[in-house]
mmCIF file of C-alpha atoms and ligand atoms in Angstrom:
data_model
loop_
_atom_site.group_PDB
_atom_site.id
_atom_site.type_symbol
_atom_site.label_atom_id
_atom_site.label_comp_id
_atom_site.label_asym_id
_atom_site.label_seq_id
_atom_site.Cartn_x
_atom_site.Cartn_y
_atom_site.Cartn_z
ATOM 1 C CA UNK A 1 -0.481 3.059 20.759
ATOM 2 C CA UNK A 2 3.035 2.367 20.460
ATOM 3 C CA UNK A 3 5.293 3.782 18.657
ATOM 4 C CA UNK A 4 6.950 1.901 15.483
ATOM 5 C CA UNK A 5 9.560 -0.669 17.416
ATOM 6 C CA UNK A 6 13.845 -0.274 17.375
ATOM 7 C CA UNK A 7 15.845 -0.872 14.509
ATOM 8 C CA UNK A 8 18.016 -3.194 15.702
ATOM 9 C CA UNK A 9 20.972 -4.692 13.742
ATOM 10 C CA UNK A 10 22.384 -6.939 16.444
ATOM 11 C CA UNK A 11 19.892 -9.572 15.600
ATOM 12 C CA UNK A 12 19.561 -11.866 12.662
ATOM 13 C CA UNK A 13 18.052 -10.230 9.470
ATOM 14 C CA UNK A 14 16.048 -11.711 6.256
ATOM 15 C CA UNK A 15 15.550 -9.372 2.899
ATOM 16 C CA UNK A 16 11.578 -8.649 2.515
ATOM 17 C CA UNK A 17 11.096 -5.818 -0.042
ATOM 18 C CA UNK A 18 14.488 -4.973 -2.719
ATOM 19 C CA UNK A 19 15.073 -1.575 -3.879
ATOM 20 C CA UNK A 20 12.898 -1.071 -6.432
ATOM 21 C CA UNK A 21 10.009 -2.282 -4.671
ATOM 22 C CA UNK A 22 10.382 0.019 -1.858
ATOM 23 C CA UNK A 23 11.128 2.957 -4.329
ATOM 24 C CA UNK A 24 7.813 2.370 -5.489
ATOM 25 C CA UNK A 25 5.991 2.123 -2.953
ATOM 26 C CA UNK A 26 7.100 5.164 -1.222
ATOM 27 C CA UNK A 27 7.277 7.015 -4.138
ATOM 28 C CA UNK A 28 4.139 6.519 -4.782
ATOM 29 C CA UNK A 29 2.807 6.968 -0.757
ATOM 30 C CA UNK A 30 4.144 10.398 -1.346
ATOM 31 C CA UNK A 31 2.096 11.668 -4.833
ATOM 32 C CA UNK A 32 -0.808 9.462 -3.539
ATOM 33 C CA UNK A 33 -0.861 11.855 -0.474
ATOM 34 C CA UNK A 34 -0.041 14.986 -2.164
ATOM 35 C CA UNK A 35 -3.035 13.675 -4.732
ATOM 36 C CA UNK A 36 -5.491 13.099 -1.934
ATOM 37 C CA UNK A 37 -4.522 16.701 -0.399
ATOM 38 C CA UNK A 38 -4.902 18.483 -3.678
ATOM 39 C CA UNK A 39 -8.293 16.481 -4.619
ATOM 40 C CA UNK A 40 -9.452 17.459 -1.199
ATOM 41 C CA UNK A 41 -9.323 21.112 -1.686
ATOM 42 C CA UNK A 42 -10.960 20.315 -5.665
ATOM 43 C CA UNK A 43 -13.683 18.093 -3.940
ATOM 44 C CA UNK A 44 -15.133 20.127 -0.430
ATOM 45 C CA UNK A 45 -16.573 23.426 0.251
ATOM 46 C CA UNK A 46 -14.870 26.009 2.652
ATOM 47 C CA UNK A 47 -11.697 24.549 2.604
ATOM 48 C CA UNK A 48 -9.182 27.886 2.176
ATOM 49 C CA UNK A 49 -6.894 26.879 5.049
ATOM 50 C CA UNK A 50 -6.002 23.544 2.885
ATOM 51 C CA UNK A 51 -5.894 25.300 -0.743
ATOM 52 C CA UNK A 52 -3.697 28.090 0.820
ATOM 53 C CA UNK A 53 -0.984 25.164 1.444
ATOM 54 C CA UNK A 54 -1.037 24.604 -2.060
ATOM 55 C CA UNK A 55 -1.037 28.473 -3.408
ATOM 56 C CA UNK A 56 -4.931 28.440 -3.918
ATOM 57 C CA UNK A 57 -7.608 26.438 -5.807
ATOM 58 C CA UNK A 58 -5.511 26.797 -8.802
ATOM 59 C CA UNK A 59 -2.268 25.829 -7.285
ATOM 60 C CA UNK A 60 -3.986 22.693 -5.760
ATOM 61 C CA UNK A 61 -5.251 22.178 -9.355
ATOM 62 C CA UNK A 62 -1.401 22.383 -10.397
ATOM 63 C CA UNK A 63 -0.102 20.142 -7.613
ATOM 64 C CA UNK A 64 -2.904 17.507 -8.390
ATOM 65 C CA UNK A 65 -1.601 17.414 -11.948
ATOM 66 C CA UNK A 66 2.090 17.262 -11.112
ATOM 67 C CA UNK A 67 1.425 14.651 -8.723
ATOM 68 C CA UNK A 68 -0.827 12.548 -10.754
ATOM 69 C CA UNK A 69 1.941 12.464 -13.690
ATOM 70 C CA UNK A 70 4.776 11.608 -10.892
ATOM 71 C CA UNK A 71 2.830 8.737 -9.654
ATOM 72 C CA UNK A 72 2.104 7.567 -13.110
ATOM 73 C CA UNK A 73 5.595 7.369 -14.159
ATOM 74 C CA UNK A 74 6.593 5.467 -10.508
ATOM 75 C CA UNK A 75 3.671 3.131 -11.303
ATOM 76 C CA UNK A 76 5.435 2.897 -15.038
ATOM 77 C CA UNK A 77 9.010 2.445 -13.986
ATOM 78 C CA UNK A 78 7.974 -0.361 -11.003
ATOM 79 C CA UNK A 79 5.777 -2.187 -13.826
ATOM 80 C CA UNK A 80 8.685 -2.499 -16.545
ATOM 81 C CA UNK A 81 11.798 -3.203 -13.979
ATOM 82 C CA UNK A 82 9.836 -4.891 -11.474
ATOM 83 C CA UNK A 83 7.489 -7.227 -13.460
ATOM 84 C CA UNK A 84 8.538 -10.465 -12.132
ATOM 85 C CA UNK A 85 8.444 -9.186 -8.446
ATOM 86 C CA UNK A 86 4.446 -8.183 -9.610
ATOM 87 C CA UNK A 87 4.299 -11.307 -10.840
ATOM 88 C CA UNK A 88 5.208 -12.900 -7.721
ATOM 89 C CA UNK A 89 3.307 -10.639 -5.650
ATOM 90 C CA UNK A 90 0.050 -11.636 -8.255
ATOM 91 C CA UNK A 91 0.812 -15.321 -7.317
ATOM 92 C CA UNK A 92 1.379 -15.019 -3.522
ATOM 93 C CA UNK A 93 -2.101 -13.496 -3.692
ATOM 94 C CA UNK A 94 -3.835 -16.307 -5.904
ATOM 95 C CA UNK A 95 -2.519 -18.389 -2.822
ATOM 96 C CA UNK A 96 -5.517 -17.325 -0.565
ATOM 97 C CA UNK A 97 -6.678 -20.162 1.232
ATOM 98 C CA UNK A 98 -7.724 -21.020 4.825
ATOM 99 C CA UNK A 99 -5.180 -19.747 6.893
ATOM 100 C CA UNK A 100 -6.056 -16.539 4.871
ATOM 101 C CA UNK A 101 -9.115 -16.950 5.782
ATOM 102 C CA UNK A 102 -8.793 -17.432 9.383
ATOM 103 C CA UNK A 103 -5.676 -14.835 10.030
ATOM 104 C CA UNK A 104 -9.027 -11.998 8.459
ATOM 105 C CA UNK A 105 -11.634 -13.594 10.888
ATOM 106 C CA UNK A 106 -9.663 -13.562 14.228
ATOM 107 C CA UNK A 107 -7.835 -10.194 12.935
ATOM 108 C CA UNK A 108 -10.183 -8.071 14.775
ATOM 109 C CA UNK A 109 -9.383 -10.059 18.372
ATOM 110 C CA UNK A 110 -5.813 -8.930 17.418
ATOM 111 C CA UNK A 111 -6.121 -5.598 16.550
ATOM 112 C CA UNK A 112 -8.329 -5.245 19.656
ATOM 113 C CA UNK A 113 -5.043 -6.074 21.748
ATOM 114 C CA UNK A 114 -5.706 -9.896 22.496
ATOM 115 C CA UNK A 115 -3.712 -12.695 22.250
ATOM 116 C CA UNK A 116 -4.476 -14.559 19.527
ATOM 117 C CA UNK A 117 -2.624 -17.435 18.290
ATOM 118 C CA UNK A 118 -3.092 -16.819 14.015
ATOM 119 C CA UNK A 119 -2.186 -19.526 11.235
ATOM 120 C CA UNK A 120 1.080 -19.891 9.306
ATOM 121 C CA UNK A 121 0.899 -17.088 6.921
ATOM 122 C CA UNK A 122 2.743 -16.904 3.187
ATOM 123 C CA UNK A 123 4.599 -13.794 1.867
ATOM 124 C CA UNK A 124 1.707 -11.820 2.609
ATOM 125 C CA UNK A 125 -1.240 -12.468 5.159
ATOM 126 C CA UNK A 126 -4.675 -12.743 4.696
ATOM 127 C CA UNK A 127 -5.128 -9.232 5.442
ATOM 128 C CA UNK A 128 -2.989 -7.834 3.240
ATOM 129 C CA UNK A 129 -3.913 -10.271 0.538
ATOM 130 C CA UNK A 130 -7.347 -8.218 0.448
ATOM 131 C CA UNK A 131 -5.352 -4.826 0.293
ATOM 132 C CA UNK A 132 -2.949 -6.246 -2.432
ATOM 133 C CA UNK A 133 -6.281 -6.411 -4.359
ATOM 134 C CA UNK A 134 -8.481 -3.386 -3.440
ATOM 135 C CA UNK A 135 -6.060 -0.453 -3.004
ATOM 136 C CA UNK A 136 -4.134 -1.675 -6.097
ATOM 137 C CA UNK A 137 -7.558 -1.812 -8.477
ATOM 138 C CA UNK A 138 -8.670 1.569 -6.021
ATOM 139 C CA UNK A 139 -5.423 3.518 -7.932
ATOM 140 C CA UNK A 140 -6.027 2.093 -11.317
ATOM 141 C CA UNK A 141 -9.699 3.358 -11.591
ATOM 142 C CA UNK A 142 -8.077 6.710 -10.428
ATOM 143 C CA UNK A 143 -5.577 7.207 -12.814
ATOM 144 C CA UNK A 144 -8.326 5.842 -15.207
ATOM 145 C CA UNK A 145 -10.382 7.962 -14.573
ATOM 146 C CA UNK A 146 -8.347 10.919 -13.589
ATOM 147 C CA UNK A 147 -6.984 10.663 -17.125
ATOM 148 C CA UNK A 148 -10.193 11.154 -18.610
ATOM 149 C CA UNK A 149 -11.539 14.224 -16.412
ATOM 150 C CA UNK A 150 -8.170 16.088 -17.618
ATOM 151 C CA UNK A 151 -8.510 15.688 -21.401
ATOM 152 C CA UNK A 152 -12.598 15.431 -21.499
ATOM 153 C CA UNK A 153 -12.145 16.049 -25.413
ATOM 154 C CA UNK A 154 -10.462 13.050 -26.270
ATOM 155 C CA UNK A 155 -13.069 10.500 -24.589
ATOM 156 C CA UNK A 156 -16.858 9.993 -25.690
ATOM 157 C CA UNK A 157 -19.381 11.999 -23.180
ATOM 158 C CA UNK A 158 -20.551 8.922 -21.247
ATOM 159 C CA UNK A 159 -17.349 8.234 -20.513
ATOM 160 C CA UNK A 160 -16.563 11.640 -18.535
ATOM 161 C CA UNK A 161 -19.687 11.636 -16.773
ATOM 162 C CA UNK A 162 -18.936 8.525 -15.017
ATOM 163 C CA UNK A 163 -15.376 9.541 -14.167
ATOM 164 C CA UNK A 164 -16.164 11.899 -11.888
ATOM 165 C CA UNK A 165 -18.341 9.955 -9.623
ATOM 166 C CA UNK A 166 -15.567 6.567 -10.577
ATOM 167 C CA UNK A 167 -12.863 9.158 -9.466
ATOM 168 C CA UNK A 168 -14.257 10.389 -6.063
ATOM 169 C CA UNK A 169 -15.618 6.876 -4.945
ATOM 170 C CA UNK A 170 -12.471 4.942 -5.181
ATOM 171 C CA UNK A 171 -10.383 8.153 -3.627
ATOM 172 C CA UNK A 172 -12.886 7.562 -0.700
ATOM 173 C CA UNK A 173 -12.223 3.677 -0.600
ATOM 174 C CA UNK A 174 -8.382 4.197 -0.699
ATOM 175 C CA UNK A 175 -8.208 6.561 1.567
ATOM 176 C CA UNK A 176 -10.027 4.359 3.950
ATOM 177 C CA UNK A 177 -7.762 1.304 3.294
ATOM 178 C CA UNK A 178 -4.653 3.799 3.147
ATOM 179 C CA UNK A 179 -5.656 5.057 6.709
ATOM 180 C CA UNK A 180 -5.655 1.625 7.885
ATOM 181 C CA UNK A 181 -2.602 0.274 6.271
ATOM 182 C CA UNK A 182 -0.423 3.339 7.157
ATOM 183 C CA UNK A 183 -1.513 2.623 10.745
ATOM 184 C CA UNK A 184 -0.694 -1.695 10.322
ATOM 185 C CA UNK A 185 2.559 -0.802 8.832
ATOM 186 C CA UNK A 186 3.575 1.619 11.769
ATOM 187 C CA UNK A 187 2.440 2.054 14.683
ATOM 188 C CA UNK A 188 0.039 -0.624 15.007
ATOM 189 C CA UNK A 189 1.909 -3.206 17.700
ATOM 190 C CA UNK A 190 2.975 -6.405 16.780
ATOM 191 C CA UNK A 191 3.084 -5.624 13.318
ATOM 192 C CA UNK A 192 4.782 -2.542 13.172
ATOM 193 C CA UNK A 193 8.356 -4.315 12.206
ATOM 194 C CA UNK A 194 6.850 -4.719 8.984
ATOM 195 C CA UNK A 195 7.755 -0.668 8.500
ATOM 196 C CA UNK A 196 12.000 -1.708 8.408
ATOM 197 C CA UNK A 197 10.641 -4.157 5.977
ATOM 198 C CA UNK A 198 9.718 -1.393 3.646
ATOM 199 C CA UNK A 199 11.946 1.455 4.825
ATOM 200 C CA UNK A 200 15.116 -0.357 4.869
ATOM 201 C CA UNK A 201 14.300 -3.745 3.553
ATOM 202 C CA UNK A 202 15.345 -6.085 5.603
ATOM 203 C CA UNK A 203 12.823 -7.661 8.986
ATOM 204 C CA UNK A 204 14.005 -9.315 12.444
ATOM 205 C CA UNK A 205 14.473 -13.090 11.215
ATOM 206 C CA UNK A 206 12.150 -14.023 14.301
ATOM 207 C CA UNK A 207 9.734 -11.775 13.155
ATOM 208 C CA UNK A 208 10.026 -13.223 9.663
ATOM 209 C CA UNK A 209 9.536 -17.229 11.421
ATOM 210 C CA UNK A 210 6.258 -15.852 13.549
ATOM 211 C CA UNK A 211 4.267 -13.502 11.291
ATOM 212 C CA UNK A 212 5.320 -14.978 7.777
ATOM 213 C CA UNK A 213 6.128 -18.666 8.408
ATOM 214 C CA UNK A 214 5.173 -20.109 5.306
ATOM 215 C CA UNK A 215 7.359 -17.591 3.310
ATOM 216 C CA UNK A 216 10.360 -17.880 5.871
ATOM 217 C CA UNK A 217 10.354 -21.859 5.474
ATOM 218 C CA UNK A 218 10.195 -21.430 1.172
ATOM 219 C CA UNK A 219 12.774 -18.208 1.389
ATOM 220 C CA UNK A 220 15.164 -18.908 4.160
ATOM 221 C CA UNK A 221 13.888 -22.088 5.679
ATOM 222 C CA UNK A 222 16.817 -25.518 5.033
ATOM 223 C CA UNK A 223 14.937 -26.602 2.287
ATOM 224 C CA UNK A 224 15.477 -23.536 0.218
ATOM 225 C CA UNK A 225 19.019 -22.891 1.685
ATOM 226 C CA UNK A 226 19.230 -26.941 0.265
ATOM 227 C CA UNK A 227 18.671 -26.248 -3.364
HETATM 228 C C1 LIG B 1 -2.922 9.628 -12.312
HETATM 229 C C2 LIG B 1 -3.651 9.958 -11.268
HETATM 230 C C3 LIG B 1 -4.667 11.066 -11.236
HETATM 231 C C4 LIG B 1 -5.079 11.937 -12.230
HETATM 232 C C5 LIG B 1 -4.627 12.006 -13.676
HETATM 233 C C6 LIG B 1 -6.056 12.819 -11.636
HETATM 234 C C7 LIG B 1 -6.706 13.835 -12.304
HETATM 235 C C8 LIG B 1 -7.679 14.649 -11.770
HETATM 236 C C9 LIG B 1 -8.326 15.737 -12.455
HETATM 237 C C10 LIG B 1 -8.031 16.173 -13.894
HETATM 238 C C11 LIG B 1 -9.236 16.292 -11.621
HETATM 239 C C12 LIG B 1 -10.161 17.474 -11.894
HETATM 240 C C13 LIG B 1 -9.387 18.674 -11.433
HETATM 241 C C14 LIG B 1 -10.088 19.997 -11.562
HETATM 242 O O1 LIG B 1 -11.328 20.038 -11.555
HETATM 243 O O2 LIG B 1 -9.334 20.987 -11.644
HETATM 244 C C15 LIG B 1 -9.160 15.562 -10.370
HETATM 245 C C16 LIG B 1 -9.936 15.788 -9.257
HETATM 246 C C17 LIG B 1 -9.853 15.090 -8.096
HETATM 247 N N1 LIG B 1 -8.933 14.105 -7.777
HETATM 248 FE FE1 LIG B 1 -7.589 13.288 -9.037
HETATM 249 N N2 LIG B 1 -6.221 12.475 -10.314
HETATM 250 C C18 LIG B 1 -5.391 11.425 -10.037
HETATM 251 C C19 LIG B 1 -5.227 10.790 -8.818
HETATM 252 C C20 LIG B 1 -5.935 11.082 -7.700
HETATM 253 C C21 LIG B 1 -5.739 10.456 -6.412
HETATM 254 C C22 LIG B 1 -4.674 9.384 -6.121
HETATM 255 C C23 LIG B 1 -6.646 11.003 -5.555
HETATM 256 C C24 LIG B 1 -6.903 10.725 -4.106
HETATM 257 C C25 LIG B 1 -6.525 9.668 -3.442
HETATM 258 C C26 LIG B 1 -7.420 11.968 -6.299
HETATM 259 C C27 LIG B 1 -8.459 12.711 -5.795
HETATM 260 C C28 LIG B 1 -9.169 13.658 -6.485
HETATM 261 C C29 LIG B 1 -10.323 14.372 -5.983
HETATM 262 C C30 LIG B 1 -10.959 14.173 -4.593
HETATM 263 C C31 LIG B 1 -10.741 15.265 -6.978
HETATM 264 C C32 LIG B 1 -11.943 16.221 -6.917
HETATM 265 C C33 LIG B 1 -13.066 15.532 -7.672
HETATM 266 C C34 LIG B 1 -14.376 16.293 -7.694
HETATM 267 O O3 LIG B 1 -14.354 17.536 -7.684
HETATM 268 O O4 LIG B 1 -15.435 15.616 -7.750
HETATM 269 N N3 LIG B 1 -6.948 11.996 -7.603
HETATM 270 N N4 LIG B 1 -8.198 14.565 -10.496
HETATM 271 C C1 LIG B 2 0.771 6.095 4.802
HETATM 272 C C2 LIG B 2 1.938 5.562 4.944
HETATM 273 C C3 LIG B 2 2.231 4.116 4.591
HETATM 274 C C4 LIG B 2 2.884 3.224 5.382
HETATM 275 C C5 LIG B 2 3.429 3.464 6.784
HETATM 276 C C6 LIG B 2 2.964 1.982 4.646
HETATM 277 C C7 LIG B 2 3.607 0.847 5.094
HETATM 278 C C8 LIG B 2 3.722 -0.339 4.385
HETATM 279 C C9 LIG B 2 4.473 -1.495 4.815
HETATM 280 C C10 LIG B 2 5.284 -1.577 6.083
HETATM 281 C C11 LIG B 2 4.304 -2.469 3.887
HETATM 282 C C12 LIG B 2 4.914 -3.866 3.906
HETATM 283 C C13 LIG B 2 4.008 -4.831 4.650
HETATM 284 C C14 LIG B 2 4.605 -6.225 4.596
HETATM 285 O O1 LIG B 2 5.610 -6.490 5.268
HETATM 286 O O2 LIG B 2 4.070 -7.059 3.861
HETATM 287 C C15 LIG B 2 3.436 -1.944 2.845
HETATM 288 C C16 LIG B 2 2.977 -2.661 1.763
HETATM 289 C C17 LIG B 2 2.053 -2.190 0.864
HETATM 290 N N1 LIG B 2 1.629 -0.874 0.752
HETATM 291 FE FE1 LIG B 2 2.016 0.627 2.063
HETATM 292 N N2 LIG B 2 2.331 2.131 3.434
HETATM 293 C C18 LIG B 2 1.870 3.425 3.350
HETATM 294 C C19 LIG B 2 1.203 3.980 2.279
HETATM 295 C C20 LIG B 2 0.710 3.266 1.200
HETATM 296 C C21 LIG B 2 -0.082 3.823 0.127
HETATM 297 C C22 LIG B 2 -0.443 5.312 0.008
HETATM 298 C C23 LIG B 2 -0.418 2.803 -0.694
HETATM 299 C C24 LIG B 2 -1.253 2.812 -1.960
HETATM 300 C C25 LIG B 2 -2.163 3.708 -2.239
HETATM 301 C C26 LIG B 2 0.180 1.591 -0.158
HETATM 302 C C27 LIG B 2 0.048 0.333 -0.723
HETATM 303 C C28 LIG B 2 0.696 -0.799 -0.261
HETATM 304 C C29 LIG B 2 0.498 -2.134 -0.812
HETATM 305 C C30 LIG B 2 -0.482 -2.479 -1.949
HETATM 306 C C31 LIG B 2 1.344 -2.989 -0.103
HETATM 307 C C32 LIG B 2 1.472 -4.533 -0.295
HETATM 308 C C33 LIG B 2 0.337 -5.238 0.433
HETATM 309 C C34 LIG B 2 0.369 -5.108 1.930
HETATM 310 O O3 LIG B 2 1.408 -5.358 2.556
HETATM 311 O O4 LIG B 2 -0.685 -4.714 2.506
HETATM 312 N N3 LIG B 2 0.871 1.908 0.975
HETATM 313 N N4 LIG B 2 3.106 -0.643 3.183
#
């Protein structure tokens, strides 16, 4: 495992993710976290050493709360000022084709360590097509449903039975993708230049031309410099 690669500013860089889209998504990496953390001392047994981080059962129960309204209101505030870059993001994912199709079968070769030679990729790849879709629909059915465990009295009965199990299942599936993405935006090598991408915005231009080709060419590529 290597760590996440140099920042380096002597080379040629291209804009990937503005302001408010990295806002966002940290902001809402950090109450996902402190979520999962505080749902994890609500959801197992004989977990002390975990609630005692958070002041207790009932301070987890606070923390979960807190956190759950913070993310809601970064989720809010990236949906009203940011609604054309969603909108962009929703088509760049209606664009799976493929070379989606083919980066997500020889994937595994590549995360494996070998040297595979993968298809021109748009904005996003194949791979991260799929977790543009299920983490994204993963957090909606949790604030869905999170919503309705806390105010039980407002919703009909049916309705709060099946938020539980709706709540726990999708905290399970994003935690899995979550543990996988953190790790292919990081560390993971080869990819892990993706990280400046979201930390300070900008990626290595050859970087840009070899992972995202398609989306260098329409960005940056002479035809767009052109019009
Ligand atoms: C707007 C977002 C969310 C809201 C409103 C919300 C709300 C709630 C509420 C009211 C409870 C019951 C708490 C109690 O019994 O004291 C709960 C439990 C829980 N939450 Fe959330 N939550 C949200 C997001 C999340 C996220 C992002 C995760 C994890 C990734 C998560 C994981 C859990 C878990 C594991 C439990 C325990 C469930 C059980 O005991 O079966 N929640 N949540
Ligand atoms: C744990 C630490 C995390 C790291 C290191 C991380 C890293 C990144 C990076 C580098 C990108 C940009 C990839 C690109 O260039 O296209 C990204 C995108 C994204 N992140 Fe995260 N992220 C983390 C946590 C999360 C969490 C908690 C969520 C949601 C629950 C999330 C959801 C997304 C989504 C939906 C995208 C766009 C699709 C994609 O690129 O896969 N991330 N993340």
């Amino acid at each position: 495992m290597s760590l996440i690669p140099e920042y380096r500013e002597d080379v040629p860089r291209v804009e990937r993710f503005n302001f408010l889209a990295r806002f966002s998504h940290w902001g809402h990496t950090v109450t996902f976290l402190l979520c999962l953390f505080t749902g994890l001392v609500l959801f197992l047994d004989g977990v002390d050493w975990l609630a005692a981080i958070f002041g207790g059962y009932r301070g987890a129960g606070l923390v979960h709360r807190i956190a759950a309204v913070g993310m809601t209101i970064i989720l809010v505030i990236g949906a009203i000022f940011g609604y054309k870059g969603i909108i962009a993001w929703i088509k760049d994912i209606l664009r799976f084709g493929k070379n989606d199709i083919i980066f997500i079968m020889k994937f595994p070769f590549e995360f494996m360590g070998f040297n595979v030679k993968m298809p021109p990729q748009t904005r996003f790849n194949g791979g991260e097509k799929g977790n543009s879709l299920l983490t994204p629909t993963c957090v909606i059915l949790l604030v869905l449903s999170g919503y309705i465990m806390w105010f039980p009295a407002v919703f009909p009965a049916w309705l709060v039975r099946i938020a539980y199990p709706t709540h726990d299942i999708a905290m399970v599936l994003a935690t899995f993708m979550v543990c996988m993405h953190g790790y292919l935006g990081s560390f993971h090598p080869g990819s892990g230049e993706s990280f400046w991408g979201m930390w300070k915005g900008t990626v290595r231009e050859d970087w840009a031309k070899h992972h995202h080709a398609i989306w260098y060419e329409e960005t940056y590529g002479d035809k767009a410099k052109a019009e």
